[in-house]
Short mmCIF file of C-alpha atoms and ligand atoms in Angstrom, two decimals:
data_model
loop_
_atom_site.label_atom_id
_atom_site.label_comp_id
_atom_site.label_asym_id
_atom_site.label_seq_id
_atom_site.Cartn_x
_atom_site.Cartn_y
_atom_site.Cartn_z
CA MET A 1 -12.14 -44.39 -3.18
CA LYS A 2 -11.66 -43.84 0.45
CA ILE A 3 -8.38 -42.01 2.00
CA LEU A 4 -6.16 -43.74 4.00
CA ASP A 5 -3.17 -41.68 4.28
CA ILE A 6 -2.18 -36.98 3.96
CA GLN A 7 1.04 -37.49 2.88
CA THR A 8 3.36 -33.61 2.31
CA GLY A 9 6.87 -33.21 1.09
CA ARG A 10 8.86 -30.30 -0.98
CA ILE A 11 9.13 -28.91 -4.67
CA SER A 12 12.66 -26.17 -5.34
CA LEU A 13 11.82 -24.83 -8.83
CA PRO A 14 14.51 -21.87 -9.79
CA LEU A 15 12.96 -19.33 -11.84
CA ALA A 16 13.69 -18.60 -15.35
CA ARG A 17 14.06 -14.91 -12.81
CA PRO A 18 13.00 -12.68 -10.13
CA PHE A 19 9.62 -12.31 -9.35
CA LYS A 20 8.95 -8.57 -7.97
CA THR A 21 5.86 -7.13 -7.14
CA ALA A 22 5.35 -3.74 -5.29
CA LEU A 23 4.87 -6.84 -2.06
CA ARG A 24 8.25 -9.09 -2.34
CA THR A 25 10.86 -9.98 -4.39
CA VAL A 26 11.87 -13.49 -5.03
CA GLU A 27 13.72 -15.77 -6.56
CA ALA A 28 13.30 -19.84 -6.28
CA LEU A 29 9.81 -21.77 -5.16
CA SER A 30 8.90 -23.84 -2.91
CA ASP A 31 6.56 -25.24 -2.48
CA ILE A 32 4.30 -28.26 0.07
CA VAL A 33 2.98 -30.88 -2.42
CA VAL A 34 0.33 -32.85 -1.39
CA ARG A 35 -0.97 -36.45 -1.40
CA VAL A 36 -3.66 -37.91 -0.86
CA VAL A 37 -3.23 -41.53 -0.65
CA THR A 38 -6.60 -44.15 -1.02
CA ASP A 39 -7.47 -47.80 -1.28
CA GLU A 40 -7.96 -46.67 -5.45
CA GLY A 41 -5.10 -45.06 -5.47
CA VAL A 42 -3.47 -41.00 -5.87
CA GLY A 43 -4.84 -37.31 -5.95
CA TYR A 44 -2.30 -34.54 -6.11
CA GLY A 45 -2.48 -30.91 -4.45
CA GLU A 46 0.50 -28.87 -4.41
CA ALA A 47 0.60 -25.94 -1.28
CA PRO A 48 2.41 -22.16 -1.90
CA PRO A 49 3.63 -20.33 1.43
CA THR A 50 3.40 -17.48 0.37
CA ALA A 51 2.68 -15.41 3.80
CA VAL A 52 2.07 -11.73 2.53
CA ILE A 53 -1.04 -12.47 0.64
CA THR A 54 -3.25 -15.32 2.15
CA GLY A 55 -0.77 -15.05 5.46
CA ASP A 56 -0.24 -19.52 5.05
CA THR A 57 3.70 -19.82 5.62
CA ASP A 58 5.23 -23.84 5.39
CA GLY A 59 5.08 -24.50 9.15
CA SER A 60 0.97 -22.98 9.08
CA ILE A 61 0.47 -25.50 6.42
CA LEU A 62 2.06 -28.23 7.33
CA CYS A 63 0.38 -28.05 10.62
CA ALA A 64 -2.67 -27.88 9.53
CA LEU A 65 -2.21 -30.96 6.53
CA HIS A 66 -1.29 -32.66 10.01
CA ASP A 67 -3.25 -31.62 13.03
CA TYR A 68 -6.07 -30.59 11.45
CA ILE A 69 -6.96 -31.64 7.89
CA ARG A 70 -5.63 -35.16 8.11
CA PRO A 71 -7.63 -36.41 10.99
CA ALA A 72 -11.01 -34.68 9.86
CA LEU A 73 -10.78 -36.26 6.08
CA MET A 74 -8.95 -40.08 6.80
CA GLY A 75 -11.31 -42.60 6.21
CA MET A 76 -13.85 -40.26 4.20
CA ASP A 77 -15.14 -41.79 0.78
CA VAL A 78 -13.74 -39.45 -2.07
CA MET A 79 -16.48 -40.38 -4.07
CA ASP A 80 -19.11 -38.30 -1.59
CA LEU A 81 -17.31 -35.24 -3.04
CA PRO A 82 -19.56 -32.44 -0.79
CA ALA A 83 -19.12 -34.45 2.97
CA CYS A 84 -15.29 -34.27 2.49
CA MET A 85 -15.65 -30.46 1.13
CA GLU A 86 -18.04 -29.67 3.90
CA LYS A 87 -14.94 -31.10 6.12
CA LEU A 88 -12.61 -30.37 4.48
CA ASN A 89 -13.79 -26.60 5.28
CA ALA A 90 -15.12 -27.41 8.69
CA CYS A 91 -12.06 -28.38 10.49
CA MET A 92 -10.62 -24.81 10.49
CA VAL A 93 -11.02 -21.11 9.28
CA HIS A 94 -8.40 -19.36 7.20
CA ASN A 95 -5.78 -21.45 6.06
CA THR A 96 -7.12 -21.83 2.26
CA THR A 97 -3.58 -22.44 0.40
CA PRO A 98 -3.33 -26.00 2.33
CA LYS A 99 -7.72 -26.58 1.74
CA ALA A 100 -6.72 -25.91 -1.75
CA ALA A 101 -3.88 -28.07 -2.19
CA VAL A 102 -5.79 -30.97 -0.49
CA ASP A 103 -8.90 -29.97 -2.73
CA MET A 104 -7.66 -29.85 -5.89
CA ALA A 105 -6.67 -34.00 -4.30
CA LEU A 106 -9.57 -35.45 -4.19
CA TYR A 107 -10.70 -33.52 -7.08
CA ASP A 108 -7.96 -36.07 -9.56
CA LEU A 109 -8.85 -38.41 -7.89
CA TRP A 110 -13.13 -37.82 -7.94
CA ALA A 111 -12.12 -36.79 -11.74
CA LYS A 112 -9.53 -39.85 -12.28
CA ALA A 113 -12.58 -41.73 -10.61
CA GLN A 114 -14.36 -41.51 -14.09
CA LYS A 115 -12.30 -41.75 -15.98
CA LYS A 116 -12.33 -38.31 -17.24
CA PRO A 117 -10.42 -34.95 -17.76
CA LEU A 118 -11.71 -32.16 -14.85
CA TYR A 119 -11.88 -29.28 -16.95
CA GLN A 120 -14.62 -31.30 -18.79
CA LEU A 121 -16.71 -32.19 -15.62
CA LEU A 122 -16.43 -28.60 -14.35
CA GLY A 123 -18.71 -27.31 -17.20
CA GLY A 124 -15.65 -28.33 -20.39
CA ALA A 125 -15.95 -24.31 -21.68
CA ARG A 126 -13.41 -24.89 -23.81
CA THR A 127 -10.12 -27.37 -24.22
CA SER A 128 -7.52 -24.50 -25.23
CA PHE A 129 -6.36 -20.54 -24.02
CA LYS A 130 -3.94 -18.34 -23.91
CA THR A 131 -2.71 -16.59 -20.05
CA ASP A 132 -0.78 -13.22 -20.29
CA ILE A 133 2.76 -13.29 -18.12
CA THR A 134 3.97 -11.22 -15.47
CA ILE A 135 6.41 -8.22 -15.84
CA SER A 136 8.12 -8.35 -12.79
CA VAL A 137 8.72 -4.35 -10.68
CA ASN A 138 11.76 -2.91 -11.46
CA PRO A 139 13.26 0.26 -13.74
CA VAL A 140 12.46 1.55 -16.61
CA SER A 141 14.57 0.12 -19.09
CA GLN A 142 14.42 -3.00 -17.66
CA MET A 143 10.70 -3.03 -17.61
CA VAL A 144 10.73 -2.19 -21.63
CA GLU A 145 13.53 -5.10 -21.97
CA ASP A 146 11.63 -8.17 -20.57
CA SER A 147 8.79 -6.94 -21.67
CA LEU A 148 10.04 -6.66 -25.58
CA ASP A 149 11.63 -10.74 -24.63
CA ALA A 150 8.20 -11.48 -23.34
CA VAL A 151 6.22 -10.73 -26.93
CA LYS A 152 9.91 -12.21 -28.57
CA GLN A 153 8.35 -15.39 -27.20
CA GLY A 154 4.58 -15.21 -28.15
CA PHE A 155 3.54 -13.09 -24.95
CA ASP A 156 0.95 -11.20 -25.99
CA ILE A 157 -0.73 -10.69 -22.98
CA LEU A 158 1.04 -8.36 -20.55
CA LYS A 159 0.18 -8.02 -16.99
CA ILE A 160 2.66 -5.61 -15.54
CA LYS A 161 2.84 -5.47 -11.39
CA VAL A 162 3.50 -1.05 -10.15
CA GLY A 163 2.45 0.27 -7.32
CA LYS A 164 5.74 1.13 -5.63
CA GLU A 165 6.31 5.01 -7.22
CA GLY A 166 3.04 6.91 -7.54
CA GLU A 167 2.79 8.58 -10.26
CA LYS A 168 5.28 7.23 -11.73
CA ASP A 169 3.59 4.21 -13.34
CA VAL A 170 2.59 6.04 -15.24
CA GLU A 171 5.72 6.78 -17.41
CA ARG A 172 6.57 2.96 -16.70
CA ILE A 173 2.98 1.67 -18.62
CA ALA A 174 3.75 4.46 -21.35
CA ALA A 175 7.52 3.38 -22.13
CA ILE A 176 6.21 -0.20 -22.30
CA ARG A 177 3.27 1.32 -24.53
CA GLU A 178 5.32 2.13 -27.11
CA ALA A 179 7.49 -0.57 -26.34
CA VAL A 180 5.32 -2.95 -27.31
CA GLY A 181 2.63 -1.65 -29.53
CA PRO A 182 -0.59 -0.90 -29.35
CA ASP A 183 -1.60 -4.59 -30.45
CA VAL A 184 -0.57 -5.63 -27.20
CA GLN A 185 -2.97 -6.40 -24.50
CA LEU A 186 -0.77 -4.51 -20.98
CA ARG A 187 -3.73 -5.49 -17.62
CA VAL A 188 -1.81 -3.56 -14.65
CA ASP A 189 -1.61 -4.45 -11.01
CA ALA A 190 -0.53 -2.40 -8.63
CA ASN A 191 -0.92 -5.55 -5.99
CA GLN A 192 -2.87 -3.01 -3.05
CA GLY A 193 0.43 0.09 -3.93
CA TRP A 194 -1.77 2.89 -3.59
CA GLU A 195 -4.31 5.15 -1.96
CA ALA A 196 -7.26 5.19 -3.53
CA LYS A 197 -7.48 8.55 -4.67
CA GLU A 198 -3.61 8.52 -5.91
CA ALA A 199 -5.19 5.47 -8.38
CA VAL A 200 -8.09 7.42 -9.61
CA ARG A 201 -5.04 10.23 -10.26
CA ILE A 202 -3.70 8.00 -12.45
CA ILE A 203 -6.41 5.61 -13.81
CA ARG A 204 -7.31 9.05 -15.46
CA ALA A 205 -3.19 10.13 -16.41
CA MET A 206 -2.85 6.84 -18.01
CA GLU A 207 -6.10 6.97 -20.44
CA ASP A 208 -4.95 10.50 -20.72
CA ARG A 209 -2.62 9.22 -22.69
CA GLY A 210 -3.80 5.94 -24.67
CA LEU A 211 -2.67 4.07 -23.18
CA CYS A 212 -5.64 1.33 -23.78
CA LEU A 213 -5.06 -0.58 -20.78
CA ASP A 214 -7.40 -4.12 -19.94
CA LEU A 215 -7.54 -3.35 -16.54
CA VAL A 216 -6.27 -1.87 -13.68
CA GLU A 217 -5.42 -4.99 -10.86
CA GLN A 218 -6.54 -4.42 -6.87
CA PRO A 219 -5.53 -0.84 -6.58
CA VAL A 220 -5.86 -0.30 -3.02
CA PRO A 221 -5.56 -2.50 -0.02
CA ALA A 222 -7.69 -6.00 0.34
CA LEU A 223 -9.54 -4.30 3.30
CA ASP A 224 -10.77 -0.45 1.83
CA THR A 225 -13.78 -1.76 0.00
CA ASP A 226 -15.12 1.91 -0.12
CA GLY A 227 -11.73 2.70 -1.64
CA LEU A 228 -11.72 0.35 -4.35
CA GLU A 229 -15.55 0.98 -4.44
CA HIS A 230 -14.59 4.78 -6.11
CA VAL A 231 -11.81 3.92 -8.27
CA THR A 232 -14.55 1.50 -10.09
CA ARG A 233 -17.07 4.16 -10.62
CA ASN A 234 -14.66 7.39 -11.70
CA VAL A 235 -12.37 5.65 -13.74
CA GLU A 236 -13.46 4.24 -17.39
CA THR A 237 -11.27 1.30 -17.14
CA PRO A 238 -12.51 -2.40 -15.80
CA ILE A 239 -10.77 -2.48 -11.43
CA LEU A 240 -10.17 -6.33 -10.82
CA ALA A 241 -10.63 -7.69 -7.75
CA ASP A 242 -8.03 -9.79 -6.54
CA GLU A 243 -6.63 -9.65 -2.75
CA ALA A 244 -9.97 -8.15 -2.04
CA VAL A 245 -11.74 -11.02 -2.98
CA PHE A 246 -10.71 -14.30 -0.27
CA SER A 247 -14.36 -16.80 -0.40
CA PRO A 248 -17.45 -16.04 -1.91
CA ARG A 249 -18.60 -14.25 0.90
CA ASP A 250 -16.21 -11.81 -0.02
CA ALA A 251 -17.21 -11.80 -4.21
CA GLU A 252 -20.75 -11.20 -2.78
CA ASN A 253 -19.57 -7.88 -1.33
CA ILE A 254 -18.21 -6.99 -4.27
CA ILE A 255 -20.38 -8.00 -6.50
CA ARG A 256 -23.55 -6.29 -4.86
CA ARG A 257 -21.62 -3.04 -4.47
CA ARG A 258 -20.24 -3.42 -7.52
CA ALA A 259 -17.24 -3.11 -6.09
CA ALA A 260 -14.74 -3.41 -8.04
CA ASP A 261 -15.94 -5.20 -12.53
CA LEU A 262 -14.05 -8.32 -12.37
CA ILE A 263 -13.41 -11.15 -10.16
CA ASN A 264 -9.33 -12.53 -10.10
CA ILE A 265 -10.00 -16.27 -8.36
CA LYS A 266 -7.33 -18.28 -7.21
CA LEU A 267 -7.54 -21.37 -6.30
CA MET A 268 -4.84 -20.27 -2.55
CA LYS A 269 -7.16 -17.35 -2.30
CA THR A 270 -10.36 -19.32 -2.02
CA GLY A 271 -9.29 -22.49 -0.36
CA GLY A 272 -9.90 -24.74 -3.84
CA ILE A 273 -11.89 -25.28 -6.54
CA TRP A 274 -15.26 -26.12 -4.19
CA ASN A 275 -14.78 -23.23 -3.86
CA ALA A 276 -14.48 -21.13 -6.89
CA LEU A 277 -17.33 -22.66 -8.70
CA LYS A 278 -19.73 -20.70 -6.05
CA ILE A 279 -17.78 -17.72 -6.83
CA CYS A 280 -18.47 -18.48 -10.21
CA ARG A 281 -21.42 -18.81 -10.47
CA MET A 282 -22.72 -15.47 -8.55
CA ALA A 283 -20.36 -13.73 -11.09
CA GLU A 284 -21.80 -15.71 -13.52
CA GLU A 285 -25.54 -14.38 -11.92
CA ASN A 286 -24.69 -10.92 -12.15
CA GLY A 287 -22.72 -11.05 -15.19
CA VAL A 288 -19.40 -10.08 -14.01
CA GLU A 289 -16.14 -11.76 -15.29
CA CYS A 290 -13.24 -13.46 -13.84
CA MET A 291 -9.94 -13.95 -14.15
CA LEU A 292 -8.14 -16.89 -13.15
CA GLY A 293 -5.07 -16.27 -11.11
CA CYS A 294 -1.68 -18.26 -10.06
CA MET A 295 -0.09 -17.44 -7.15
CA LEU A 296 4.50 -18.78 -8.22
CA GLU A 297 3.04 -22.15 -8.25
CA SER A 298 4.85 -25.00 -10.26
CA ARG A 299 2.72 -26.93 -13.32
CA LEU A 300 0.55 -28.89 -10.47
CA SER A 301 -1.02 -26.65 -8.17
CA VAL A 302 -1.66 -24.47 -11.87
CA ALA A 303 -2.71 -27.17 -13.86
CA ALA A 304 -5.76 -28.04 -11.41
CA ALA A 305 -6.72 -23.47 -11.98
CA ALA A 306 -6.41 -24.30 -15.35
CA HIS A 307 -9.09 -26.91 -15.28
CA LEU A 308 -11.05 -24.46 -14.05
CA ALA A 309 -10.30 -22.02 -16.50
CA ALA A 310 -11.04 -24.31 -19.06
CA GLY A 311 -14.40 -25.55 -17.22
CA GLN A 312 -15.54 -23.13 -16.66
CA LYS A 313 -17.15 -20.42 -19.50
CA ILE A 314 -18.12 -16.79 -16.65
CA VAL A 315 -13.28 -16.82 -17.30
CA THR A 316 -13.02 -14.43 -19.65
CA ARG A 317 -8.90 -14.79 -18.66
CA ALA A 318 -5.91 -16.29 -16.86
CA ASP A 319 -3.21 -15.38 -15.35
CA LEU A 320 -1.99 -18.62 -14.93
CA ASP A 321 2.29 -17.64 -16.05
CA GLY A 322 3.84 -19.94 -13.14
CA PRO A 323 5.18 -22.42 -15.13
CA SER A 324 6.04 -20.10 -17.25
CA LEU A 325 8.14 -18.32 -14.81
CA CYS A 326 10.10 -21.92 -12.85
CA ALA A 327 13.79 -22.58 -15.17
CA VAL A 328 12.25 -26.15 -15.44
CA ASP A 329 9.52 -28.14 -15.24
CA PRO A 330 9.59 -31.66 -13.22
CA TYR A 331 5.53 -33.50 -14.50
CA GLU A 332 4.31 -35.65 -16.72
CA GLY A 333 0.44 -35.63 -18.09
CA GLY A 334 -1.52 -32.78 -17.32
CA PRO A 335 -3.06 -29.11 -19.10
CA GLU A 336 0.49 -28.74 -21.73
CA PHE A 337 1.85 -25.17 -20.91
CA ASP A 338 3.77 -24.11 -23.82
CA GLY A 339 3.60 -20.06 -23.62
CA ALA A 340 0.77 -17.77 -23.82
CA ALA A 341 -1.47 -21.36 -24.93
CA ILE A 342 -1.86 -23.72 -22.55
CA ARG A 343 -4.33 -26.65 -23.92
CA MET A 344 -6.33 -29.58 -22.23
CA THR A 345 -5.85 -33.18 -22.86
CA ASP A 346 -7.55 -36.37 -22.54
CA ASP A 347 -5.11 -37.10 -19.48
CA ALA A 348 -7.41 -38.51 -16.99
CA GLY A 349 -7.82 -35.76 -13.76
CA ILE A 350 -5.84 -33.33 -13.10
CA GLY A 351 -3.21 -35.74 -15.04
CA VAL A 352 -0.49 -34.11 -14.76
CA ARG A 353 1.75 -37.48 -12.61
CA ASN A 354 5.40 -38.16 -12.27
CA VAL A 355 5.84 -35.92 -8.73
CA PRO A 356 9.29 -35.91 -7.70
CA CYS A 357 9.45 -35.59 -4.40
CA GLU A 358 9.88 -37.04 -0.65
CA PHE A 359 5.91 -37.87 1.23
CA TRP A 360 5.57 -38.35 4.62
CA SER A 361 2.54 -39.32 6.64
MG1 MG B 1 -2.59 -9.73 -8.31
#
């Protein structure tokens, strides 16, 4: 299965409501789509420019794809997946988003050739699972309203964005807990918004108020591993590393130091499924459970993450709400996203088709 071309297009989708975190506000999704063309069919991937997290922008993604990745992979045989992945990862450093888009397109082709849904080839741990949904940072009353709305839509795990207003976040979470009751699971994502000592104070205050959090995600800046370790050692609530872990090497460092209890894997941070599997193996060996997360992505690339989450036993949590945040889904085939439920289908590969873009070489 010879690679004949790597093409790019663009997909723009309105969001159901603006997405707000401690780092940014976004009204619509606009992502680059990749099509890998071979002599035996095509595979698809998606690259969301998320400059505040990955550093990857529209321009850098296109440049990486056209000037580095395409020339490196042209003519290679997709069925020799290790060779393709080695080339993809060696052709330039960083640029994890365009690498992820090509990685998933290659996995799509590789699994299609074997006429199997990808998750079965990645371990086949489960056929369905639940995702949480993100509640954006807003005034407390709005966040309570959004939370109740999400519960009404059938979500029983909420991931609440905080980190912009220090101690006030305690009241924010308390108000949401009171509104949704004890049966809804709450996850809190500070997106690097706190300093280590501040984080300990805030999380302990939440514990003292009996707010029962499933986890707190990335309380401190990404590079502050000492701070992350300090928080993890000094609170009861499980701490999840997100922005602190991009590569398998980052994961190894966090695991070795036990600087976090859990790891959030995102394909756009790892550079795709190939590297994500390395983190899964390491996590499994050390008994560190993982969450599979996503950026603001449409169902095309979130489907790839869903295959990994369904494949790997060590992935015990999913934050794959991208498709639920979009107002429309233009695709056909692949995993079904039905509110909180994600169900794998028998479609071969990643399975998403009818990608409505014009593609250029
Ligand atoms: Mg996060």
